[in-house]
Tab-separated table of C-alpha atoms in Angstrom:
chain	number	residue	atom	x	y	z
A	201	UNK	CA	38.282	60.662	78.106
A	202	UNK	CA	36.210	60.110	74.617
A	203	UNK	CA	34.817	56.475	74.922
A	204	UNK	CA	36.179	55.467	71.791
A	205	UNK	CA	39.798	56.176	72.475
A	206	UNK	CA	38.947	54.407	76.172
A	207	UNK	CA	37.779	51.248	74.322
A	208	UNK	CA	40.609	51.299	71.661
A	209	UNK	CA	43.079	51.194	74.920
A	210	UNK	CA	41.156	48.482	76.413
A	211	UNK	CA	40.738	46.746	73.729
A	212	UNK	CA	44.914	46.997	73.097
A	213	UNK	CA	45.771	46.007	76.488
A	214	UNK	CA	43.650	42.839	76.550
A	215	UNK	CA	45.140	41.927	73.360
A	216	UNK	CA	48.512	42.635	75.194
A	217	UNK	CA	47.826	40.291	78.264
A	218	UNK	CA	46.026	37.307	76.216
A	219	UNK	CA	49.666	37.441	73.703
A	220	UNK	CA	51.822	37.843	76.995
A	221	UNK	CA	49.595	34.345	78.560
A	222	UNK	CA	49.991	32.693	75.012
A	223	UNK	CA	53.559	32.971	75.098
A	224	UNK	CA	53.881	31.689	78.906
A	225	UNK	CA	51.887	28.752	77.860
A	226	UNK	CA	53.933	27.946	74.736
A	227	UNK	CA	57.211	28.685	76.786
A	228	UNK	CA	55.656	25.802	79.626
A	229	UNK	CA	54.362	23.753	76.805
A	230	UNK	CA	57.955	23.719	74.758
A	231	UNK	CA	59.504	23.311	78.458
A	232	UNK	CA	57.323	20.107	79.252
A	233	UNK	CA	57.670	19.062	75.238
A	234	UNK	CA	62.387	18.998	75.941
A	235	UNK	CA	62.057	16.885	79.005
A	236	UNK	CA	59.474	14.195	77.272
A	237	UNK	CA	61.716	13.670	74.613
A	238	UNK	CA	64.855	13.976	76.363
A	239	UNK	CA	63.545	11.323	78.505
A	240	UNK	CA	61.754	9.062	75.689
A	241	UNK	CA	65.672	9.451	74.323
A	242	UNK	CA	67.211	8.323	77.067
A	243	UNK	CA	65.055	5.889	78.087
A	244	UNK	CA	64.805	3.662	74.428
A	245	UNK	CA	67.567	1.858	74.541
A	246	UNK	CA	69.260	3.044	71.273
A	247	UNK	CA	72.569	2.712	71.240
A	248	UNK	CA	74.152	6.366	72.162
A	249	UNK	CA	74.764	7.294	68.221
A	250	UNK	CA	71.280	7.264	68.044
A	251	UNK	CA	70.186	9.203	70.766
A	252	UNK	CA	72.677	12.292	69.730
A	253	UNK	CA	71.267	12.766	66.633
A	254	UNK	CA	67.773	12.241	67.838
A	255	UNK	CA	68.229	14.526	70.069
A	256	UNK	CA	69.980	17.150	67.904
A	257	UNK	CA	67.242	17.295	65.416
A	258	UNK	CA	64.529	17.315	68.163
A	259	UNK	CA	65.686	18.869	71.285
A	260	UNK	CA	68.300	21.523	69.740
A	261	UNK	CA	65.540	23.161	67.886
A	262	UNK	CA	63.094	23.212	70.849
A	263	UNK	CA	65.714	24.720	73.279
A	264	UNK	CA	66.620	27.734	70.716
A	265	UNK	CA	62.446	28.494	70.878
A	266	UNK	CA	62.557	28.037	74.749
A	267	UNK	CA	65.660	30.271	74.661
A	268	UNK	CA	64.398	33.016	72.954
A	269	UNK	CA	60.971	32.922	74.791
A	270	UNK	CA	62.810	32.942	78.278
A	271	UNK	CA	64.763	35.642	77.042
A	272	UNK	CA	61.314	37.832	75.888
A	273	UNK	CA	59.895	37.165	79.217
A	274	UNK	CA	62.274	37.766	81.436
A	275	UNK	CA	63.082	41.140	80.049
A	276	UNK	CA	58.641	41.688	80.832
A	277	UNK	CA	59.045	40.757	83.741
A	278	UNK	CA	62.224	41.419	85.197
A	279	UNK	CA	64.497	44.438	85.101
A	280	UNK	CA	67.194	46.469	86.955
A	281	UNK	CA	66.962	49.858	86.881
A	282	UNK	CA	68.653	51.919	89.883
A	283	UNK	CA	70.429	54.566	88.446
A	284	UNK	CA	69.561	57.938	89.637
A	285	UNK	CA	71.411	61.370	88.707
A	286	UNK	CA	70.529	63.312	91.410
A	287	UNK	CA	70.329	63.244	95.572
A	288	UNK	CA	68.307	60.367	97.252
A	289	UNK	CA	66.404	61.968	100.102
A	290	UNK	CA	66.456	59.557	102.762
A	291	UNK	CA	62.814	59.159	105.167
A	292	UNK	CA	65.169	59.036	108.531
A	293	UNK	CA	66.241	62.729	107.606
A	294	UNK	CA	63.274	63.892	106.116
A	295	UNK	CA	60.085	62.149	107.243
A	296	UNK	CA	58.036	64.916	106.829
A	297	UNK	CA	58.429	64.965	103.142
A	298	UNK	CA	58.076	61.328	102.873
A	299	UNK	CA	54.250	61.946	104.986
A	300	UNK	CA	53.560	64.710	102.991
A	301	UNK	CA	53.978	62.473	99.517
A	302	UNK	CA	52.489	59.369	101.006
A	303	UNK	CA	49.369	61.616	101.987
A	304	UNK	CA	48.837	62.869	98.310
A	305	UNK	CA	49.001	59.070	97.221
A	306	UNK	CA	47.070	57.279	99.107
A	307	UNK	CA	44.125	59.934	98.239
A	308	UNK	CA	45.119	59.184	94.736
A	309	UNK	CA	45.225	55.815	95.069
A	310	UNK	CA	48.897	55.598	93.675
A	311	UNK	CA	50.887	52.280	94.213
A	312	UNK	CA	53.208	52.892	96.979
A	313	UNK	CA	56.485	55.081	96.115
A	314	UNK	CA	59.642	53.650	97.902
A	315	UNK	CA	62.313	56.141	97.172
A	316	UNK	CA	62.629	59.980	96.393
A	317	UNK	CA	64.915	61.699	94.740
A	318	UNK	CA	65.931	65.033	93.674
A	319	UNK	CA	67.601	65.858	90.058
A	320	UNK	CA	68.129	69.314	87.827
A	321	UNK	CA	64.820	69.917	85.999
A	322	UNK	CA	62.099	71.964	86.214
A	323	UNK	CA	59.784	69.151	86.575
A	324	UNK	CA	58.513	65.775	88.701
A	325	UNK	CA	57.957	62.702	87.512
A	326	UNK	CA	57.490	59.011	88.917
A	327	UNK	CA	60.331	56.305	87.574
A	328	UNK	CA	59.841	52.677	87.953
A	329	UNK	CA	63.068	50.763	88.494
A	330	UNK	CA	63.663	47.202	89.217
A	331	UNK	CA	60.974	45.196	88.972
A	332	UNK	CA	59.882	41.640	89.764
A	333	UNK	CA	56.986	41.410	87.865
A	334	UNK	CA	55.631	37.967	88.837
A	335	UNK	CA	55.154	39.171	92.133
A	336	UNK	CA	53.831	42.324	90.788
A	337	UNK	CA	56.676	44.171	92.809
A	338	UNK	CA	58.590	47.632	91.006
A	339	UNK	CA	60.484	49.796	93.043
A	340	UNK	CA	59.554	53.407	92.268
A	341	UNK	CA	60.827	56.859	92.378
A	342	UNK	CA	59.547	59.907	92.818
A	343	UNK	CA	62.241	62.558	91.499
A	344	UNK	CA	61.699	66.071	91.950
A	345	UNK	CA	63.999	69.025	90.574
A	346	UNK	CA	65.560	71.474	92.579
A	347	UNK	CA	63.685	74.489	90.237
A	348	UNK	CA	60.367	73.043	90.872
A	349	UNK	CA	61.222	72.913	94.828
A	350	UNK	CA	62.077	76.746	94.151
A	351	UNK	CA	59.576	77.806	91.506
A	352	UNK	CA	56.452	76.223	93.166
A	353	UNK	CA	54.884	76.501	97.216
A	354	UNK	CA	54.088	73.443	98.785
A	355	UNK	CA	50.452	73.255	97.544
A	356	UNK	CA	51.267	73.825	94.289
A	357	UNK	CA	53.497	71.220	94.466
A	358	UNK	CA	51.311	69.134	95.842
A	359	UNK	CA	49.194	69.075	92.915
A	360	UNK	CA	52.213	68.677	90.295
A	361	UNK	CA	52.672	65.256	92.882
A	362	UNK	CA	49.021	64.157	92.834
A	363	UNK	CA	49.239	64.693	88.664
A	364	UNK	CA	52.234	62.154	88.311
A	365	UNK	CA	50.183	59.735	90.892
A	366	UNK	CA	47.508	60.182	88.725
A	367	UNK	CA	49.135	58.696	85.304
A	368	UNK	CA	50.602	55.980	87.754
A	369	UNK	CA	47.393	55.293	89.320
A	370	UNK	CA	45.088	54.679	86.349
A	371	UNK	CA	48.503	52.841	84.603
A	372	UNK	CA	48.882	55.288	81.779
A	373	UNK	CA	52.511	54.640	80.987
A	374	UNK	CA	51.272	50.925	80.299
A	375	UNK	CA	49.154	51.782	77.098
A	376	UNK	CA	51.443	54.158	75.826
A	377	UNK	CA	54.157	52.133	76.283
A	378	UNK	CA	52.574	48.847	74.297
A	379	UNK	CA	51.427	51.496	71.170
A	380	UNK	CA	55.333	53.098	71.451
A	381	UNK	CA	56.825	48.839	71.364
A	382	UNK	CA	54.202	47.751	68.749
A	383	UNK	CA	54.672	50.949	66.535
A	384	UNK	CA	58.691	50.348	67.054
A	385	UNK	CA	58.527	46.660	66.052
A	386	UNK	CA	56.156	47.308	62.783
A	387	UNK	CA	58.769	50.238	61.791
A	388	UNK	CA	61.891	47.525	61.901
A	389	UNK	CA	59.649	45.234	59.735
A	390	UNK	CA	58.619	47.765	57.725
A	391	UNK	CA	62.326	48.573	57.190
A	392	UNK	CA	63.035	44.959	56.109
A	393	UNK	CA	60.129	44.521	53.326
A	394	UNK	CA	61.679	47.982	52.015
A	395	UNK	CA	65.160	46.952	51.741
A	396	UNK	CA	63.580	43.564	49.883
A	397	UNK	CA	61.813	46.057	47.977
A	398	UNK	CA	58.772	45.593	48.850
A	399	UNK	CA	57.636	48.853	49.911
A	400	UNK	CA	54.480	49.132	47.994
A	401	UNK	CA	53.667	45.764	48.861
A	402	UNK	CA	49.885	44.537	50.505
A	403	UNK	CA	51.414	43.849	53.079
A	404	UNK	CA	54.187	46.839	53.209
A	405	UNK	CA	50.165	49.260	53.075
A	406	UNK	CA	48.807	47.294	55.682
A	407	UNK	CA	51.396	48.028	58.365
A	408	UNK	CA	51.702	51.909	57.105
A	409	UNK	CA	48.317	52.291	58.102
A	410	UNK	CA	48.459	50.295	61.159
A	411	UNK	CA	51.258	52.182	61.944
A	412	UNK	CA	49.505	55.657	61.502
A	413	UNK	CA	46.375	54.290	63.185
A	414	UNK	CA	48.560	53.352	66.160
A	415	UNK	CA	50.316	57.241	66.096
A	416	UNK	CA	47.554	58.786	66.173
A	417	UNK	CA	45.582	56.999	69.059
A	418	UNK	CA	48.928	57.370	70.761
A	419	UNK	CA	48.707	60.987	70.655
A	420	UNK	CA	44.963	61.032	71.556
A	421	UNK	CA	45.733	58.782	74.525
A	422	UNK	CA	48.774	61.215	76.007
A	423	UNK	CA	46.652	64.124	75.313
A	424	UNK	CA	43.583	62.428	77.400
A	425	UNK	CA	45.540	60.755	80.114
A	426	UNK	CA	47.152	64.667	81.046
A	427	UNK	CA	43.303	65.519	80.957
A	428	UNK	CA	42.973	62.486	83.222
A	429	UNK	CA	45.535	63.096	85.386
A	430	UNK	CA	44.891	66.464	85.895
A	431	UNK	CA	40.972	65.736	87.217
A	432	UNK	CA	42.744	63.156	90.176
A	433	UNK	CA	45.219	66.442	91.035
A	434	UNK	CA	42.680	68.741	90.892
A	435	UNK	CA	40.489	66.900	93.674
A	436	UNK	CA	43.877	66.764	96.040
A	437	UNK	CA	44.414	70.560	95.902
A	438	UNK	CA	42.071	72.777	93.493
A	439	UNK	CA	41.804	73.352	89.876
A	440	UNK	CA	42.784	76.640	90.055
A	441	UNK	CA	46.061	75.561	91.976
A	442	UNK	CA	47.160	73.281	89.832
A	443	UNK	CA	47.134	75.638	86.789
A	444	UNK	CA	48.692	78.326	88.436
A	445	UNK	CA	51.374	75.693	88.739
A	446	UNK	CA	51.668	74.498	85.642
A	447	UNK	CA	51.928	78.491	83.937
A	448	UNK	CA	54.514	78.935	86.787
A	449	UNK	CA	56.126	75.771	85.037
A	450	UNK	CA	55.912	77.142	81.662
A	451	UNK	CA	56.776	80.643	82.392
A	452	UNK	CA	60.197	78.529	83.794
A	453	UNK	CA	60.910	77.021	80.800
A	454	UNK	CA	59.752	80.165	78.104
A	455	UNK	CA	60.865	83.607	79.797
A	456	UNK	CA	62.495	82.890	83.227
A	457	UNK	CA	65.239	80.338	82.242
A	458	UNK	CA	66.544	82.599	79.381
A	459	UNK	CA	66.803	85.845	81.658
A	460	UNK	CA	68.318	84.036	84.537
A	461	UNK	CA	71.046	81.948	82.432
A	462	UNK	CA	71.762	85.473	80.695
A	463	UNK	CA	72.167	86.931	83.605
A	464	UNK	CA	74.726	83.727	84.966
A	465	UNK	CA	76.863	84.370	81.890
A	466	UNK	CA	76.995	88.584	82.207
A	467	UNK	CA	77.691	87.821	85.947
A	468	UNK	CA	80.381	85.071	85.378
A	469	UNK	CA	82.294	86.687	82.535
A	470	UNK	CA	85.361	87.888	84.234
A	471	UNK	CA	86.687	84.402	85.698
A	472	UNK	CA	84.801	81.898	83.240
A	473	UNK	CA	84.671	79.323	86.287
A	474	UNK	CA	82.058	77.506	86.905
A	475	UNK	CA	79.397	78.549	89.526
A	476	UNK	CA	79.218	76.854	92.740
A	477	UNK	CA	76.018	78.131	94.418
A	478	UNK	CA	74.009	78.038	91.626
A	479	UNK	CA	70.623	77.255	93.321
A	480	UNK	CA	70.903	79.770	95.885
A	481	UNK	CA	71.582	82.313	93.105
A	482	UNK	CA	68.295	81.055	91.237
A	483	UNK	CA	66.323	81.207	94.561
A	484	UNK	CA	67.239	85.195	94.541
A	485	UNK	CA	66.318	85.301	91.240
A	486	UNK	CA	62.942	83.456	91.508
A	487	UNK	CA	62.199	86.431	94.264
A	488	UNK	CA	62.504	89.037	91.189
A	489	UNK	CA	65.839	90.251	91.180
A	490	UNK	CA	65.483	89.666	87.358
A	491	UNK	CA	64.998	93.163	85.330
A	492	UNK	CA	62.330	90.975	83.091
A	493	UNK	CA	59.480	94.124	81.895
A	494	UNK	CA	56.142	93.414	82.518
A	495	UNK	CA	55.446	93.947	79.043
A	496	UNK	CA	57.042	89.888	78.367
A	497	UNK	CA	54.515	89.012	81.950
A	498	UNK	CA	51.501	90.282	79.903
A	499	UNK	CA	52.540	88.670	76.489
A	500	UNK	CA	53.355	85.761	77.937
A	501	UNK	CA	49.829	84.951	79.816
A	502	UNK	CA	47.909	86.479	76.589
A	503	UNK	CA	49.834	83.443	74.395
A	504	UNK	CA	49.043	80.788	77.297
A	505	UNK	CA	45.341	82.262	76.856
A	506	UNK	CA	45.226	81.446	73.051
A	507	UNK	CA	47.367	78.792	72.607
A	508	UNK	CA	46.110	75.613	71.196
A	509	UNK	CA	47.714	72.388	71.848
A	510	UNK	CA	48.641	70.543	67.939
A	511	UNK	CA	47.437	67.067	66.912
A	512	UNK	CA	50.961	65.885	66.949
A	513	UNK	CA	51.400	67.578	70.696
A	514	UNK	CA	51.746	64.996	73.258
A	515	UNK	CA	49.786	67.558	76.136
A	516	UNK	CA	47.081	69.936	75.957
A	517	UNK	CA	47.852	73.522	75.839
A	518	UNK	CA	47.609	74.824	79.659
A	519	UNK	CA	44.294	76.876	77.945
A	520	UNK	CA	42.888	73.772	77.290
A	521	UNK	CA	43.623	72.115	80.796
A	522	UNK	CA	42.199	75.008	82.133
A	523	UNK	CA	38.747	75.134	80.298
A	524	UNK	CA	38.479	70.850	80.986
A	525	UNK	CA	38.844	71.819	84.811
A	526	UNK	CA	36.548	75.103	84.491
A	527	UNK	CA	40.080	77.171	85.705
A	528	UNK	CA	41.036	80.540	84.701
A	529	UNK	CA	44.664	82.066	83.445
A	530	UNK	CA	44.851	85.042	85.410
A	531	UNK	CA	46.164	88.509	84.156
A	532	UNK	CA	47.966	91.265	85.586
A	533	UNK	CA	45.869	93.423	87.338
A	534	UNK	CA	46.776	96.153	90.683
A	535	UNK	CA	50.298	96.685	91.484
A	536	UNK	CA	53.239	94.137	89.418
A	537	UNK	CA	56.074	94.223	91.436
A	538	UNK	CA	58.297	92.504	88.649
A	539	UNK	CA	58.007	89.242	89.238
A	540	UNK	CA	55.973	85.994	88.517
A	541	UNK	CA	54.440	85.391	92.260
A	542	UNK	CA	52.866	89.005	91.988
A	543	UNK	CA	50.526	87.769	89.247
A	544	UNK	CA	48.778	85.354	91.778
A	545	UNK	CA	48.696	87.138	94.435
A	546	UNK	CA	50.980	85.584	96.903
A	547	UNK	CA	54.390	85.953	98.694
A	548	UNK	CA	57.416	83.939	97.526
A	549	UNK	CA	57.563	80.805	99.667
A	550	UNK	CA	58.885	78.095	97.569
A	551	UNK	CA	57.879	74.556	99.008
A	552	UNK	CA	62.091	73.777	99.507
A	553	UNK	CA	61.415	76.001	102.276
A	554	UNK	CA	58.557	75.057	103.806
A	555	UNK	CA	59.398	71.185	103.285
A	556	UNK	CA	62.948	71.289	104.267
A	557	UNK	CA	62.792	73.913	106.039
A	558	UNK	CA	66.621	73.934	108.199
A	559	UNK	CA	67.889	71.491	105.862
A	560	UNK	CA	67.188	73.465	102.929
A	561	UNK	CA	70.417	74.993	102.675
A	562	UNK	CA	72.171	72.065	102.853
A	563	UNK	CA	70.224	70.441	99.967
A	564	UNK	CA	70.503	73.637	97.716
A	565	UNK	CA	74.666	73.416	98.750
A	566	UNK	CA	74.696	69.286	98.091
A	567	UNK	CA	72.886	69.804	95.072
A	568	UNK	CA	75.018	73.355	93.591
A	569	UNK	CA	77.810	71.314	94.480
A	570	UNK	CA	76.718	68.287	91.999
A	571	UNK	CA	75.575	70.334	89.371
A	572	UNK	CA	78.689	72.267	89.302
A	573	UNK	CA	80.514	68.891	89.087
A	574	UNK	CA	78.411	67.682	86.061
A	575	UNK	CA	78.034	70.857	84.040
A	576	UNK	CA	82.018	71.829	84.793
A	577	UNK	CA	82.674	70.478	80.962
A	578	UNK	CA	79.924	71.752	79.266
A	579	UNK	CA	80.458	75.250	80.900
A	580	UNK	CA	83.634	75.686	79.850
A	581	UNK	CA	82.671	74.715	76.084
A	582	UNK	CA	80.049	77.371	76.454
A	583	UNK	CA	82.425	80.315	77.600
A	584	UNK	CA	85.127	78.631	74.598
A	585	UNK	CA	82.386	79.318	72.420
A	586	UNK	CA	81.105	82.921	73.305
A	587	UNK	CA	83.895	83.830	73.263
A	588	UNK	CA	85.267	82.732	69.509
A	589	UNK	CA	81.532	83.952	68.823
A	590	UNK	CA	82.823	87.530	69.853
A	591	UNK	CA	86.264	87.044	68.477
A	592	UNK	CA	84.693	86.727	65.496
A	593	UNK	CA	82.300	89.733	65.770
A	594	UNK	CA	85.263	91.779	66.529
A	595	UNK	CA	86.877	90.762	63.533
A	596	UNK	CA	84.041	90.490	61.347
A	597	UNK	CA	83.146	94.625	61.901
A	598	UNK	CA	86.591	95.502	61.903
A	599	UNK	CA	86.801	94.190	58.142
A	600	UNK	CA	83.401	95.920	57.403
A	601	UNK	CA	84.299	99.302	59.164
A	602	UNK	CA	87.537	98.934	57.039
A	603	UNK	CA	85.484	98.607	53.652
A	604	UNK	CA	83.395	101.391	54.621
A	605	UNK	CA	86.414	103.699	54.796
């Protein structure tokens, strides 16, 4: 990370904790200040008139502060935050996952993780939930989708893990997350002076620029803390690992997602209904029962090659990652056999397998199962709409053929 944008974060977050120990001290001092009077009140011997309206026009004014400082605090330091779409994966049935992800933090030197989860996306991520932030306690999740499970083996994996316990290691989400409140609260005042019409204020220029100062190092800071992140993976499985992973994770989201869903609708046509066993279909298609040419294979890793992240990206291109690490994108080279796992040269073992391994068809059933459940509405809106879509195609070159003729 440039030492500039390192000091501008430091310097942020220390100006963060010494406002966050100012307003503990005011909220203790205004605390103290409510039961001195309140007791100098009580303890006078005015008549009780007297102490009422003393008391109004000292102590009411006191406990609106002290309310709205408790009510600042508390939401720093305390939340609750349990809700999880997805399947909790309990360490009595699978211990072996729960070593495997406790291994790859404790190299990283991640806070502990107390609960993991699986969801729908092609992706892993840590959440913090509740939180009890005096003691310093926050109950965290690691959630991993059910296409990443599929898409990646267990090394790979690995290193997407050892990425995320890399951000939450070195506390990324903290800097980010002061720039993203301060920038949020300066916008709403901004707002304000412009609907007094004061727009092109002093003090209106002051906070634009503050404001753009504070986008921009927030951009520079996500783009250095992937950079960051990826250095701390890298050294729990290997550079080259981890990119293959993350162009297996692209190639997901750019080529592979829009052949397979094609191919769900062509297959599903007939009855409409919604697909039960959608996972193990994906696993089958993940193995290269896809008819994707190797043409899109090649195009695709010659973009990845000379793609350049944007200022206003919050990653790096995967080029980028790549060159920082001293990885390579590979190319097609020897025999293709129509799928992505050909271009690095291994077999398809996706880490559901080798992680699960007899339980894995129950979690692809439990989790087909819920994703049929929550997509049952949406699907059905999707075949309404196709098919009005070709109602109206029919219609529309039926009234051109006739204008032809």
């Amino acid at each position: 990370m440039k030492r500039s944008i390192k000091f501008k974060e430091r310097v942020l977050g220390t100006l963060d904790t010494l406002t966050i120990l100012g307003m503990l001290l005011l909220y203790l001092f205004v605390l103290l200040f409510i039961i001195l009077t309140m007791d100098i009140i009580f303890n006078s011997g005015d008549d009780i008139a007297v102490s009422i309206i003393t008391s109004i026009l000292f102590v009411l004014p006191l406990t609106i502060i002290f309310f709205y400082l408790s009510k600042i605090l508390f939401s720093i330091f305390f939340q609750k935050d349990d809700k999880l779409d997805g399947l909790i994966i309990s360490k009595k049935d699978f211990p072996q996952l729960y070593e495997t992800i406790e291994e790859v933090r404790i190299h990283c030197k991640c806070p502990k993780i107390h609960v993991i989860g699986l969801d729908y996306s092609n992706n892993a991520y840590i959440r913090e939930g509740s939180k009890f932030g005096l003691a310093k306690w926050k109950k965290r999740y690691l959630v991993i989708g059910v296409p990443l499970l599929l898409l990646l083996n267990e090394r790979e994996l690995k290193g997407v893990i050892a990425h995320e316990c890399g951000h939450l290691s070195r506390l990324h989400s903290r800097s980010t997350q002061r720039i993203s409140w301060k920038m949020k609260g300066l916008k709403k005042y901004l707002d304000k002076l412009t609907q007094k019409g004061k727009y092109d204020s002093f003090t209106a220029r002051l906070v634009k620029k503050y404001i753009i100062n504070l986008n921009n190092l927030y951009y520079q800071l996500r783009k250095n803390h992937e950079l960051e992140a990826d250095i701390i993976a890298a050294k729990e499985v290997n550079k080259q690992t981890l990119i293959n992973a993350l162009i297996k994770m692209d190639f997901y989201e750019g080529i592979f997602s829009g052949y397979f869903w094609g191919a769900m609708t062509e297959y599903n046509k007939k009855d409409e209904k919604i697909i039960e066993d959608i996972y193990f279909m994906m696993e089958r298609a993940m193995k290269g029962n896809l008819e994707i040419p190797e043409e899109i294979f090649t195009n695709f890793l010659e973009g990845i090659r000379n793609y350049n992240s944007l200022p206003g990206s919050t990653h790096p291109s995967i080029a980028e990652r790549a060159k920082s690490l001293g990885a390579v994108i590979p190319s097609l080279q020897g025999t293709f056999n129509g799928d992505l796992i050909s271009i690095f040269k291994d077999s398809y073992e996706s880490a559901l397998r080798t992680l699960f391994k007899n339980e894995a068809q129950n979690i692809l059933h439990n989790m087909s199962v819920k994703w049929a459940k929550l997509s049952e509405e949406r699907w059905t809106e999707y075949y309404k709409y196709i098919n009005e879509e070709s109602c109206y195609n029919r219609h529309g070159n039926l009234f051109l053929h006739r204008k032809k003729s």
